[in-house]
Tab-separated table of C-alpha atoms in Angstrom:
chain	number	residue	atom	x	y	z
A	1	UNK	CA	175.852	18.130	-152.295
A	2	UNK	CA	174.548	20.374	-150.265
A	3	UNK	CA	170.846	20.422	-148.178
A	4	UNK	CA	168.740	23.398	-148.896
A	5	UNK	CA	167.455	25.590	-146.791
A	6	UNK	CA	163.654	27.519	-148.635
A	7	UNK	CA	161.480	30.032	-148.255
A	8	UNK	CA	157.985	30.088	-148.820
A	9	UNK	CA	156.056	32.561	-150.035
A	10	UNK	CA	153.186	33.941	-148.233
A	11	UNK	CA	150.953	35.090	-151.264
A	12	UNK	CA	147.035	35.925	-150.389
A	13	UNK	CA	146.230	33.265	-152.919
A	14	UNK	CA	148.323	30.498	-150.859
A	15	UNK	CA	147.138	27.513	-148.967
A	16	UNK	CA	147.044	27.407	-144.688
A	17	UNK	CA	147.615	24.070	-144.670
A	18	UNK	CA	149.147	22.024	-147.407
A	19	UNK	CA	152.534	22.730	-147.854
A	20	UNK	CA	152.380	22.261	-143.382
A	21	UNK	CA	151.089	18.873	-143.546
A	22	UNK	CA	153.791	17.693	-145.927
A	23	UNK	CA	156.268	19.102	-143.668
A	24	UNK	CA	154.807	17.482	-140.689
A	25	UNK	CA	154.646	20.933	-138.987
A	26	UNK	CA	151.768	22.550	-137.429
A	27	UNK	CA	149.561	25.258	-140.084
A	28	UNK	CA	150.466	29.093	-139.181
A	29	UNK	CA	146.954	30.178	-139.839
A	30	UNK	CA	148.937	32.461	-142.678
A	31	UNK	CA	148.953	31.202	-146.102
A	32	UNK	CA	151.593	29.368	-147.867
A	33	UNK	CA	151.289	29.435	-151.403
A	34	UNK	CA	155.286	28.766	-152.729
A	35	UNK	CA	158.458	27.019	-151.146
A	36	UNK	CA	161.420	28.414	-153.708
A	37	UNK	CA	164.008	25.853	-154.571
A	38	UNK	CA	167.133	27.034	-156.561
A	39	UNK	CA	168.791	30.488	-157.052
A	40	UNK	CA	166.265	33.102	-157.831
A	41	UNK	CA	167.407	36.460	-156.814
A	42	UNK	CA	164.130	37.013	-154.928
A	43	UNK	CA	163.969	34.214	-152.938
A	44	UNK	CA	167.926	32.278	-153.169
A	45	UNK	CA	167.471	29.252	-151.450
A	46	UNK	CA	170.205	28.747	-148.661
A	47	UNK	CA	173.099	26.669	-148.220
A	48	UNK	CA	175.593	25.478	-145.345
A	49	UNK	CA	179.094	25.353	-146.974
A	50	UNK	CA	182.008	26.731	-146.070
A	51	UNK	CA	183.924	29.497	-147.802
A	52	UNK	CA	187.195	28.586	-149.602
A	53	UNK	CA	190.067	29.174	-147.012
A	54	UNK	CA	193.605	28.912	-147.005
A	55	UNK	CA	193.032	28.036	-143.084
A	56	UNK	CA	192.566	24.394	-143.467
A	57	UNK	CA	192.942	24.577	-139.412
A	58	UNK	CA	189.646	26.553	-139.190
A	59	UNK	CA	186.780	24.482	-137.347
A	60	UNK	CA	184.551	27.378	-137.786
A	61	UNK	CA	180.577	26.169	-138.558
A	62	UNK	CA	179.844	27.217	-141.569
A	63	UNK	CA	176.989	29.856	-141.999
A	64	UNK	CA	174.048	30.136	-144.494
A	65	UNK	CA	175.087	31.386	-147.621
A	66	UNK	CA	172.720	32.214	-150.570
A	67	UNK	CA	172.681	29.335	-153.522
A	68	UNK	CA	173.225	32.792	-155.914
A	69	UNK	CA	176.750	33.551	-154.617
A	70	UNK	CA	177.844	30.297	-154.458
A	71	UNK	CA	177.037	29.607	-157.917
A	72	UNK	CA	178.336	33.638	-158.901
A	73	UNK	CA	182.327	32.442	-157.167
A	74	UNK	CA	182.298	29.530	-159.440
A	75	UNK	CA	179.707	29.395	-162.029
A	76	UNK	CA	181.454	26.388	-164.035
A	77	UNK	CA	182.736	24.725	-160.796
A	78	UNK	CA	178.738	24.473	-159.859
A	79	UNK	CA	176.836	24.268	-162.959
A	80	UNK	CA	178.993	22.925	-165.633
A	81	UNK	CA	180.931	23.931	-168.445
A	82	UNK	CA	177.941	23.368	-170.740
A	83	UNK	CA	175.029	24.618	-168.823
A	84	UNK	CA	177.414	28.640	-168.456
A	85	UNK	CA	177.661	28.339	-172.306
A	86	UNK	CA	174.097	27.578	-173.338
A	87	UNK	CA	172.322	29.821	-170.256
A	88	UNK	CA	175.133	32.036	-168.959
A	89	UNK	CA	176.328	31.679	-165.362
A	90	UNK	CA	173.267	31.345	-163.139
A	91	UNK	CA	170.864	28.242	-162.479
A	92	UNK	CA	168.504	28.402	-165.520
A	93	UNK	CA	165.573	26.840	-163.808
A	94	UNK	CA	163.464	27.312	-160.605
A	95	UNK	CA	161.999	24.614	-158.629
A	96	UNK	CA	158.609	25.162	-156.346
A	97	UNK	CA	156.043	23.182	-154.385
A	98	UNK	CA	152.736	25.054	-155.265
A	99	UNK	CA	150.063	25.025	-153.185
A	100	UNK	CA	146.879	26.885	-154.095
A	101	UNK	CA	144.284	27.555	-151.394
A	102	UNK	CA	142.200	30.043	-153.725
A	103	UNK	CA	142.474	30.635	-157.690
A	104	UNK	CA	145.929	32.392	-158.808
A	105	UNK	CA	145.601	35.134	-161.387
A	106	UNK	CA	145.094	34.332	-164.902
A	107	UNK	CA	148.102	34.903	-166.793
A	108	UNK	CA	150.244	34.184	-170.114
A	109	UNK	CA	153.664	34.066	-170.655
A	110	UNK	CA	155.678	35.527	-173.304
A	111	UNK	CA	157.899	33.386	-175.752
A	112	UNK	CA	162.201	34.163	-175.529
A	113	UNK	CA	162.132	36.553	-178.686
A	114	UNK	CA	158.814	38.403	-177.330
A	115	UNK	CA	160.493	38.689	-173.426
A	116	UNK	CA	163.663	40.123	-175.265
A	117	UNK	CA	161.857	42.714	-177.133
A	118	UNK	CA	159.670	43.487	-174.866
A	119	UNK	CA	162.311	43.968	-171.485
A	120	UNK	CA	164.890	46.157	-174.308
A	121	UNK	CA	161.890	48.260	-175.091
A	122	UNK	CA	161.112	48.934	-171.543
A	123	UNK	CA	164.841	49.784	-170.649
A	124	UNK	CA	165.030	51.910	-173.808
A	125	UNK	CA	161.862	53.931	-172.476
A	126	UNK	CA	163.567	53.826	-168.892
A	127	UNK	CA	159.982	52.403	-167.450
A	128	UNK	CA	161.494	51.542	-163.594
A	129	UNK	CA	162.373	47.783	-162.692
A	130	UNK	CA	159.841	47.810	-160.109
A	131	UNK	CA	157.024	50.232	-161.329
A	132	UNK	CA	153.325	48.540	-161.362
A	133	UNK	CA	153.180	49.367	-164.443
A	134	UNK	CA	156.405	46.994	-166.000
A	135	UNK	CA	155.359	44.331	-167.978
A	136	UNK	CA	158.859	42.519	-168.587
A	137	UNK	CA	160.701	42.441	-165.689
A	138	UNK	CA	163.867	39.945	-167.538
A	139	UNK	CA	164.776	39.166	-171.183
A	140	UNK	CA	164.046	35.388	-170.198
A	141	UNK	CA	160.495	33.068	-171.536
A	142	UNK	CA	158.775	31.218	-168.250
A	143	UNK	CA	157.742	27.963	-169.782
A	144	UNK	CA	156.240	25.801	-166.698
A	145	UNK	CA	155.179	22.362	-165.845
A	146	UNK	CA	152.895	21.451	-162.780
A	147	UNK	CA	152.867	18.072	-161.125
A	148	UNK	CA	150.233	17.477	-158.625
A	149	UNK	CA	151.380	15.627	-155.679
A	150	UNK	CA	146.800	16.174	-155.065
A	151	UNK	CA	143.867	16.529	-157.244
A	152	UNK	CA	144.664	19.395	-158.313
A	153	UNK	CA	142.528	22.106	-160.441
A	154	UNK	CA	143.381	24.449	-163.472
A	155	UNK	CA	142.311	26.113	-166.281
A	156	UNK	CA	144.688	25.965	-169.418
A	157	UNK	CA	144.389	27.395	-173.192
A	158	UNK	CA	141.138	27.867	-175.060
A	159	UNK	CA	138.121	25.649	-175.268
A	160	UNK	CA	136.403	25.693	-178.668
A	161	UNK	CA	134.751	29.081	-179.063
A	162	UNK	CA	131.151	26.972	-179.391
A	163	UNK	CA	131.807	25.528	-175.838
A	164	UNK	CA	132.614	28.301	-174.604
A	165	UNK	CA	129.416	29.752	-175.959
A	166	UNK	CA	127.343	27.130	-174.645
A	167	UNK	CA	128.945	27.595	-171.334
A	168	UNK	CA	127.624	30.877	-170.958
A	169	UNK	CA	124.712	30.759	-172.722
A	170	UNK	CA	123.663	28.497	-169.952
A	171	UNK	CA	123.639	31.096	-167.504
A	172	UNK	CA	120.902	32.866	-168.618
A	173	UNK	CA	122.452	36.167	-168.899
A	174	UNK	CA	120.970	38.726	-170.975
A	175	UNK	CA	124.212	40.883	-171.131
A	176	UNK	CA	126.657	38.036	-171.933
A	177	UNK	CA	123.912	37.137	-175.499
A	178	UNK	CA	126.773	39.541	-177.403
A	179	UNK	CA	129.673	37.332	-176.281
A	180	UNK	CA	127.362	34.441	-177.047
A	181	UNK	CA	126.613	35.246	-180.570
A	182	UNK	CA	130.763	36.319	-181.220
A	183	UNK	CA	132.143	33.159	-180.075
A	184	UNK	CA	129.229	31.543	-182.727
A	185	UNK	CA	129.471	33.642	-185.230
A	186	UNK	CA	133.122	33.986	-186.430
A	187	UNK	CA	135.828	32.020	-187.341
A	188	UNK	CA	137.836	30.050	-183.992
A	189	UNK	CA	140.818	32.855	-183.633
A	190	UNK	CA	138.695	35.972	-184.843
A	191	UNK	CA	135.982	34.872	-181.963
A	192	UNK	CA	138.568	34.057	-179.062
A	193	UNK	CA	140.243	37.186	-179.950
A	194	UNK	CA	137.156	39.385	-179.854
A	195	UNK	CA	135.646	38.448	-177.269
A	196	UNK	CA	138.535	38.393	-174.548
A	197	UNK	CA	139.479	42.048	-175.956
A	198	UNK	CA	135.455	42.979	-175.169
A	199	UNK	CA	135.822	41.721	-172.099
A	200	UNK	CA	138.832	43.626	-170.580
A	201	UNK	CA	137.718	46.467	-172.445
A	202	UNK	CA	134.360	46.753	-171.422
A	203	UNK	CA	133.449	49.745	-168.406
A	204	UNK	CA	133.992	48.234	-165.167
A	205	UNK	CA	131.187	49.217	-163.540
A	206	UNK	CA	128.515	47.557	-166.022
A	207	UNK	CA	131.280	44.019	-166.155
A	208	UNK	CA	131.052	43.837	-162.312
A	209	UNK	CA	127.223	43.879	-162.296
A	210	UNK	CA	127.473	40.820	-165.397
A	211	UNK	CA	130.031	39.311	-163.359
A	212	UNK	CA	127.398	39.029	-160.553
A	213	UNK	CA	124.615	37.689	-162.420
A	214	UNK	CA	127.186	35.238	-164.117
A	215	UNK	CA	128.356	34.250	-160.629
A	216	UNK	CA	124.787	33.695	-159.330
A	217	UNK	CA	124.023	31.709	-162.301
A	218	UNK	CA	127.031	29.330	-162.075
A	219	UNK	CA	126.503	28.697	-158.146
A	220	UNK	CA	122.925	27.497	-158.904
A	221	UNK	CA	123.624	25.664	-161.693
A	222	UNK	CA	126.844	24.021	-160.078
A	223	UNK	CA	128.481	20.979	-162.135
A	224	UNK	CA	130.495	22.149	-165.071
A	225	UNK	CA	129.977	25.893	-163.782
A	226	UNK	CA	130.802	25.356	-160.167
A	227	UNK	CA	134.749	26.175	-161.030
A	228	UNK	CA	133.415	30.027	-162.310
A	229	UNK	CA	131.366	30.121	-158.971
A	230	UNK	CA	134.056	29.814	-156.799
A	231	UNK	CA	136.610	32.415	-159.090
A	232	UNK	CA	133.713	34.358	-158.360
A	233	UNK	CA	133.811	34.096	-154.930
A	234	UNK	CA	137.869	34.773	-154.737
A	235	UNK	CA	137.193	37.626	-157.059
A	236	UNK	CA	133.991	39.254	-157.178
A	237	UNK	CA	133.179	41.230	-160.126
A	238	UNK	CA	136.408	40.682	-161.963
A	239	UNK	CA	136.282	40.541	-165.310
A	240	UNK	CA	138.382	37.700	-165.170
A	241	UNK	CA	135.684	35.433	-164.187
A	242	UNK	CA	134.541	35.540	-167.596
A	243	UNK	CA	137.807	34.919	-169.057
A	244	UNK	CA	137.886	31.807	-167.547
A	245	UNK	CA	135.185	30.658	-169.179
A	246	UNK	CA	136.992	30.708	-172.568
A	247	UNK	CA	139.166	28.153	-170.896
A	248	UNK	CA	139.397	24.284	-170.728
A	249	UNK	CA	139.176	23.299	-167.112
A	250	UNK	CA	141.720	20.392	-166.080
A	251	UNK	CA	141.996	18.202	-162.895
A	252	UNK	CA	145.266	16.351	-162.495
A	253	UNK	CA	145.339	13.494	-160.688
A	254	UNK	CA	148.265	12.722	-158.172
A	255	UNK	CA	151.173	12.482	-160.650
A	256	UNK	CA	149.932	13.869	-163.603
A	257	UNK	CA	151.110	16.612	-164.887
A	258	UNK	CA	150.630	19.998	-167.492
A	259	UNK	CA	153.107	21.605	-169.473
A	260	UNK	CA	152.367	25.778	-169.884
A	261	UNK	CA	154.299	27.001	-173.335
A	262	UNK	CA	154.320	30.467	-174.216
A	263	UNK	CA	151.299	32.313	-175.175
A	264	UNK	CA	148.836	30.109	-173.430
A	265	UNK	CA	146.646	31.593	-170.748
A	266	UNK	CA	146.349	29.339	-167.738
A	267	UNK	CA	145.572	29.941	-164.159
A	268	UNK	CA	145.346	27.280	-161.003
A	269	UNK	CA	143.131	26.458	-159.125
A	270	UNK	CA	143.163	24.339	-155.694
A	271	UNK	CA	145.636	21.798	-155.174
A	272	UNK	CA	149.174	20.853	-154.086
A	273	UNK	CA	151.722	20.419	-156.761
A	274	UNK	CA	155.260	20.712	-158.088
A	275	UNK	CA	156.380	23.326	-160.415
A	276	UNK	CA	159.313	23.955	-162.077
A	277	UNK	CA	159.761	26.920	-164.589
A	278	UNK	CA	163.109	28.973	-166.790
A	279	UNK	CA	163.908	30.806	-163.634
A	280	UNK	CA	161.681	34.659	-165.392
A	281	UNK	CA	159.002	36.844	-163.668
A	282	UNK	CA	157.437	37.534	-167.075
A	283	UNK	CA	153.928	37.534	-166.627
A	284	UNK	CA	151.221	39.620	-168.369
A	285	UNK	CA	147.850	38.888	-166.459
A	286	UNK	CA	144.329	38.627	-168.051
A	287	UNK	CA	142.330	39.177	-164.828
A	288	UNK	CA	141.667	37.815	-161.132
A	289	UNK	CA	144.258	40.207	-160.052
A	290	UNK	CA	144.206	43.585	-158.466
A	291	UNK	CA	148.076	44.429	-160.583
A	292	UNK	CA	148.643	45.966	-163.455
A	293	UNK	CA	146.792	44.391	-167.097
A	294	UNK	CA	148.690	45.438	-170.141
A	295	UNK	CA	146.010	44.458	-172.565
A	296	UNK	CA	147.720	45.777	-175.763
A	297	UNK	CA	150.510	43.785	-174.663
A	298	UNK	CA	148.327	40.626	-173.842
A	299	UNK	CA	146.591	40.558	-176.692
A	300	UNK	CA	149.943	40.526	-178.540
A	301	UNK	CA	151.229	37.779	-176.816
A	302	UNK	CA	148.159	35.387	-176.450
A	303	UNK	CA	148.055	32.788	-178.776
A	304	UNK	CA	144.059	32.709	-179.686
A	305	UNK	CA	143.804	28.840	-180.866
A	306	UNK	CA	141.463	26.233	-179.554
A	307	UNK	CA	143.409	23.064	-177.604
A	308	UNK	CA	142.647	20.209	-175.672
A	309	UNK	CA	144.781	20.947	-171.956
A	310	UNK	CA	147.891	18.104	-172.897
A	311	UNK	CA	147.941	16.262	-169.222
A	312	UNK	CA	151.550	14.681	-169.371
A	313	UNK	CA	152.188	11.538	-167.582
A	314	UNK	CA	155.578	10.216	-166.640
A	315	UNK	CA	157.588	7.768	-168.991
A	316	UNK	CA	159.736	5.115	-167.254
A	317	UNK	CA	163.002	4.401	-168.459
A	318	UNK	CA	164.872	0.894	-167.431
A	319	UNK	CA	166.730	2.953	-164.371
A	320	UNK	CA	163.214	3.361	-162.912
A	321	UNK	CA	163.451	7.344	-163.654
A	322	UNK	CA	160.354	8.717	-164.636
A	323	UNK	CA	160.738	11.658	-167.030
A	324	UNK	CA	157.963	14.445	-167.845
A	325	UNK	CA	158.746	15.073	-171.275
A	326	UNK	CA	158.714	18.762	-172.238
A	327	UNK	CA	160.418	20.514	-175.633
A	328	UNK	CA	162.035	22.655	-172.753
A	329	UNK	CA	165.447	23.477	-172.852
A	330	UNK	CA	166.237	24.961	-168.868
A	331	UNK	CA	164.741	22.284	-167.438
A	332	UNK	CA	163.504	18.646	-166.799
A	333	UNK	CA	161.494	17.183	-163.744
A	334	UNK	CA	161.575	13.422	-163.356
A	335	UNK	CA	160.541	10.944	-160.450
A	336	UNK	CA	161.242	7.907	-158.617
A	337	UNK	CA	159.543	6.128	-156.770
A	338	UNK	CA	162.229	4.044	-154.091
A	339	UNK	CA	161.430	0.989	-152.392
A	340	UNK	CA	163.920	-0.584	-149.170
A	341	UNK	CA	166.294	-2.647	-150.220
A	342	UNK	CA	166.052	-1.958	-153.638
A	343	UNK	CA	169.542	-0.977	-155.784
A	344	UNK	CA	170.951	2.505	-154.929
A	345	UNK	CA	169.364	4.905	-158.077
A	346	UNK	CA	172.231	6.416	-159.724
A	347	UNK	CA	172.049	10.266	-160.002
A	348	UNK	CA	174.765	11.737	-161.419
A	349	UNK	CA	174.432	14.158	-164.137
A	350	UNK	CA	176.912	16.676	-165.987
A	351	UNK	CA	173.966	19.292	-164.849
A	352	UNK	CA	173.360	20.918	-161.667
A	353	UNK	CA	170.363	19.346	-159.644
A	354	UNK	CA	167.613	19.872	-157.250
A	355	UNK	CA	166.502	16.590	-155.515
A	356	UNK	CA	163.463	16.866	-153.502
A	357	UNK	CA	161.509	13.975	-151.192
A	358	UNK	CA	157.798	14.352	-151.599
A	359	UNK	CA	157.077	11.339	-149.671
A	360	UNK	CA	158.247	8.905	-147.776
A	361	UNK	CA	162.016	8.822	-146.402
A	362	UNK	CA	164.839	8.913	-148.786
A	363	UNK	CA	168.467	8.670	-148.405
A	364	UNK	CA	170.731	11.238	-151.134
A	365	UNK	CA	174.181	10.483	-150.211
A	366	UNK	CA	174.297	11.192	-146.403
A	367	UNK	CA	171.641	13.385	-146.463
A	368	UNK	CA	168.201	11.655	-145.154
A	369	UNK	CA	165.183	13.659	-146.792
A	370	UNK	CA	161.453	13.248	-145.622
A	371	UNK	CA	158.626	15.242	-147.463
A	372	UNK	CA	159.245	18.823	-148.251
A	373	UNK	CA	163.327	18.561	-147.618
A	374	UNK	CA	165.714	19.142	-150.963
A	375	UNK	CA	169.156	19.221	-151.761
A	376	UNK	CA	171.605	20.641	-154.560
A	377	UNK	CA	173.827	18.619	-156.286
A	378	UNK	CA	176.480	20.294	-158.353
A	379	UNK	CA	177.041	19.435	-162.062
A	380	UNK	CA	179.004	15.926	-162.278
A	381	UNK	CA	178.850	15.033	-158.576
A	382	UNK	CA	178.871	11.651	-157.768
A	383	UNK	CA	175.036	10.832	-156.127
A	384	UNK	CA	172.382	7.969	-155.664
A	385	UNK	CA	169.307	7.592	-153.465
A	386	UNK	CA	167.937	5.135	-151.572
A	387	UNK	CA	165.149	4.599	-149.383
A	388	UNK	CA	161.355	4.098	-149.540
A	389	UNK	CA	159.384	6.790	-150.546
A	390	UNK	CA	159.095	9.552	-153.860
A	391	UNK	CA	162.194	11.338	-155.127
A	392	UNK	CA	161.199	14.498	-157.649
A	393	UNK	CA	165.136	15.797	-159.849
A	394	UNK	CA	164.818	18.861	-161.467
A	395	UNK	CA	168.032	19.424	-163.789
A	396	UNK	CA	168.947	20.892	-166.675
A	397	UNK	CA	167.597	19.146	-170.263
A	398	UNK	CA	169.974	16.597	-171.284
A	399	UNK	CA	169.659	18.145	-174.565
A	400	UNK	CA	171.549	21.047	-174.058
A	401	UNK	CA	174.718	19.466	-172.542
C-alpha cells in the first residue's frame, strides 16, 4: 500500500477553514473547496514507490510519482483482473473531501448512454476539449454520493410543483404570479418542465431585477426561505436562485449521506463532507455559475419528476463495516468506526482501494493515518486497520468483480 500524497482544489466556492482544521494545519485565508483522492488526470494524487529496477543494489529514495502512471505500467497488477475488464485500465472512481464555504453551482449529470452520445457528437462536430462552450468533456456518467463528516446543506431533485408554488408565492412577488400559476396549473412534469425552461429563458436584465425582489423577500421572511437568501447573496441576480426553489432542501447530519443519480439537479450548500463519484467531468449547469448553460442540452437530460431527497444511512454488517448502499457500479464508500484494542478490521479486497482517516488515529498496515491522511491499496493486497478513530474505504462495487 502506498500513502497518498493530494491536492486540493482552490475553487471560489471553497471553504477557508474546514478542510485546515481537519488537517490540524493553520487556514491559508484562500479557499479550499476539494482534496482529490485517486487517479484523475487533473488532479493524480501522488505516490512514493519506487520504479521497477533490475538494480536491486539501488538505495535511491524514491520520488513522487503520479497514481495515473503507476496504474497505466500495470493496470491489472494494480487494479485487478476484473475491475480492467468491466471499466478498462484506469481507477473507475474518484474520492474527495468536500468542503463548501458558499453554494456550488446547480448542476445535473448525464446518464452513461446520454454522456456517450453526447461526448461522440461533440468529437464528430470537432467542438475543442477545452472550449467554454463543451458540454461533455468524457463518454463516462458521474453518479455521486456525499457523506457529511458536518451538518451539511443541499438542495436535491424536485419538490412537488405545489410546494414549490407556495414557496414563492410567499414572497410576494408580482413577477414570479406566472411561475406561480404554472407550477398550479399543470400536470407535475409539464409544470417542472415549464417553468425551469421560463426561467433560463427569460431576458436577463428583467430576471436579475425578480431575482432581487425574490432575494429581499426571502431574507425578511427567513425560515424555510433563508437557504434562497443566502444563494442570493453568493449570486446576485442569477437566475439560478429561482431554480433552487423548485428544489427539496436537505441537511445531513454527521454521517448521513445522499446519493445523486443521473438526471437529478442538485447543488450544495455549506458543510464538510465526503464524496466519491465514476471518476467524469460531465456536468451541464442550471445556474449559480458564471460558465457556460447548455439549456437545450439540460432540459434533455433533466429528469422533471417530483422526489423526496433519499438521505442514506450506513448499514452494519457483522465485520463492523458500514456500507452506503448505492445501485452504483464504480464505486462503494463504507465506514468504520475503530476502537483500541479492538480486533484488527480485515481489508482486503480483489478491488483497488482508497482508505482515508476522518478522525481519530488509525493504523493501515504500517502506515499511521490521522484526519485528512489516505492511502491506496492495490487490488488483493493483504490489509487491516486498527486504532481508535473513523476509517472511510472507497473501492470498487463488489458487484462487478
Amino acid at each position: 500500500m502506498d500513502r497518498l500524497s493530494n491536492t486540493v482544489r482552490p475553487y471560489a466556492w471553497g471553504s477557508t477553514t474546514a478542510i485546515p482544521a481537519l488537517l490540524g494545519i493553520a487556514p491559508t485565508g484562500e479557499p479550499q473547496a476539494e482534496m482529490w483522492m485517486g487517479a484523475h488526470p487533473g488532479a493524480p494524487s501522488r505516490i512514493a514507490r519506487p520504479k521497477s529496477t533490475a538494480n536491486t543494489a539501488d538505495t535511491t529514495a524514491p520520488t513522487e510519482r503520479p497514481l495515473t502512471d503507476v496504474i497505466a505500467a500495470d493496470p491489472e497488477g494494480e487494479l485487478g483482473a476484473a475491475t480492467v475488464a468491466r471499466f478498462g485500465p484506469r481507477l473507475p472512481f474518484l474520492l474527495k473531501l468536500l468542503a463548501a464555504g458558499a453554494p456550488l453551482s446547480l448542476q445535473v449529470h448525464p446518464d452513461l448512454d446520454q454522456a456517450r452520445k453526447g461526448y461522440e457528437d461533440e468529437e464528430t462536430r470537432g467542438v475543442p476539449i477545452d472550449a467554454p462552450h463543451r458540454t461533455y468533456k468524457d463518454a463516462n456518467h458521474k453518479p455521486e454520493l456525499i457523506c457529511a463528516l458536518t451538518p451539511f446543506d443541499g438542495l436535491c431533485g424536485f419538490r412537488r410543483p405545489t410546494e414549490a408554488a407556495d414557496a414563492m408565492e410567499a414572497l410576494g412577488v408580482d413577477s414570479l404570479k406566472p411561475y406561480v400559476d404554472l407550477l398550479r396549473a399543470h400536470p407535475e412534469e409539464a409544470a417542472l418542465r415549464e417553468v425551469l425552461t421560463a426561467i433560463l429563458g427569460a431576458d436577463p436584465a428583467e430576471m436579475a431585477d425578480t431575482v432581487a425582489e425574490a432575494a429581499a423577500a426571502c431574507e425578511r421572511l427567513g425560515g424555510a426561505h433563508a437557504p434562497y437568501a443566502r444563494i442570493a447573496h453568493n449570486y446576485p441576480g442569477d437566475p439560478g436562485v429561482l431554480a433552487a426553489m423548485l428544489l427539496n432542501h436537505v441537511r445531513l447530519q454527521p454521517g448521513e449521506a445522499l446519493f445523486l443519480g443521473a438526471g437529478v439537479p442538485h447543488a450544495y450548500l455549506d458543510g464538510l463532507g465526503v464524496e466519491i463519484m465514476a471518476n467524469s467531468d460531465n456536468v451541464l449547469r442550471c445556474g449559480l455559475t458564471p460558465k457556460h448553460i447548455d439549456v437545450p442540452e439540460l432540459l434533455r437530460i433533466v429528469r422533471f419528476e417530483a422526489t423526496e431527497p433519499g438521505v442514506l444511512r450506513p448499514e452494519a454488517s457483522p465485520s463492523g463495516e458500514e456500507r452506503y448502499e448505492t445501485p452504483v457500479d464504480e464505486f462503494a464508500l463504507s465506514r468504520y468506526t475503530l476502537a483500541s484494542g479492538a480486533a484488527p478490521a480485515e481489508l482486503t479486497a480483489p478491488t483497488p482501494q482508497i482508505l482515508l482517516c476522518t478522525a481519530g488515529t488509525v493504523q493501515v498496515g504500517e502506515l499511521g493515518l490521522t484526519p485528512g491522511q489516505s492511502v491506496y491499496v492495490p487490488a488483493a493486497e493483504a490489509v487491516e486497520a486498527t486504532g481508535s478513530g473513523t476509517l472511510f474505504r472507497a473501492t470498487v462495487a463488489a458487484r462487478t468483480v
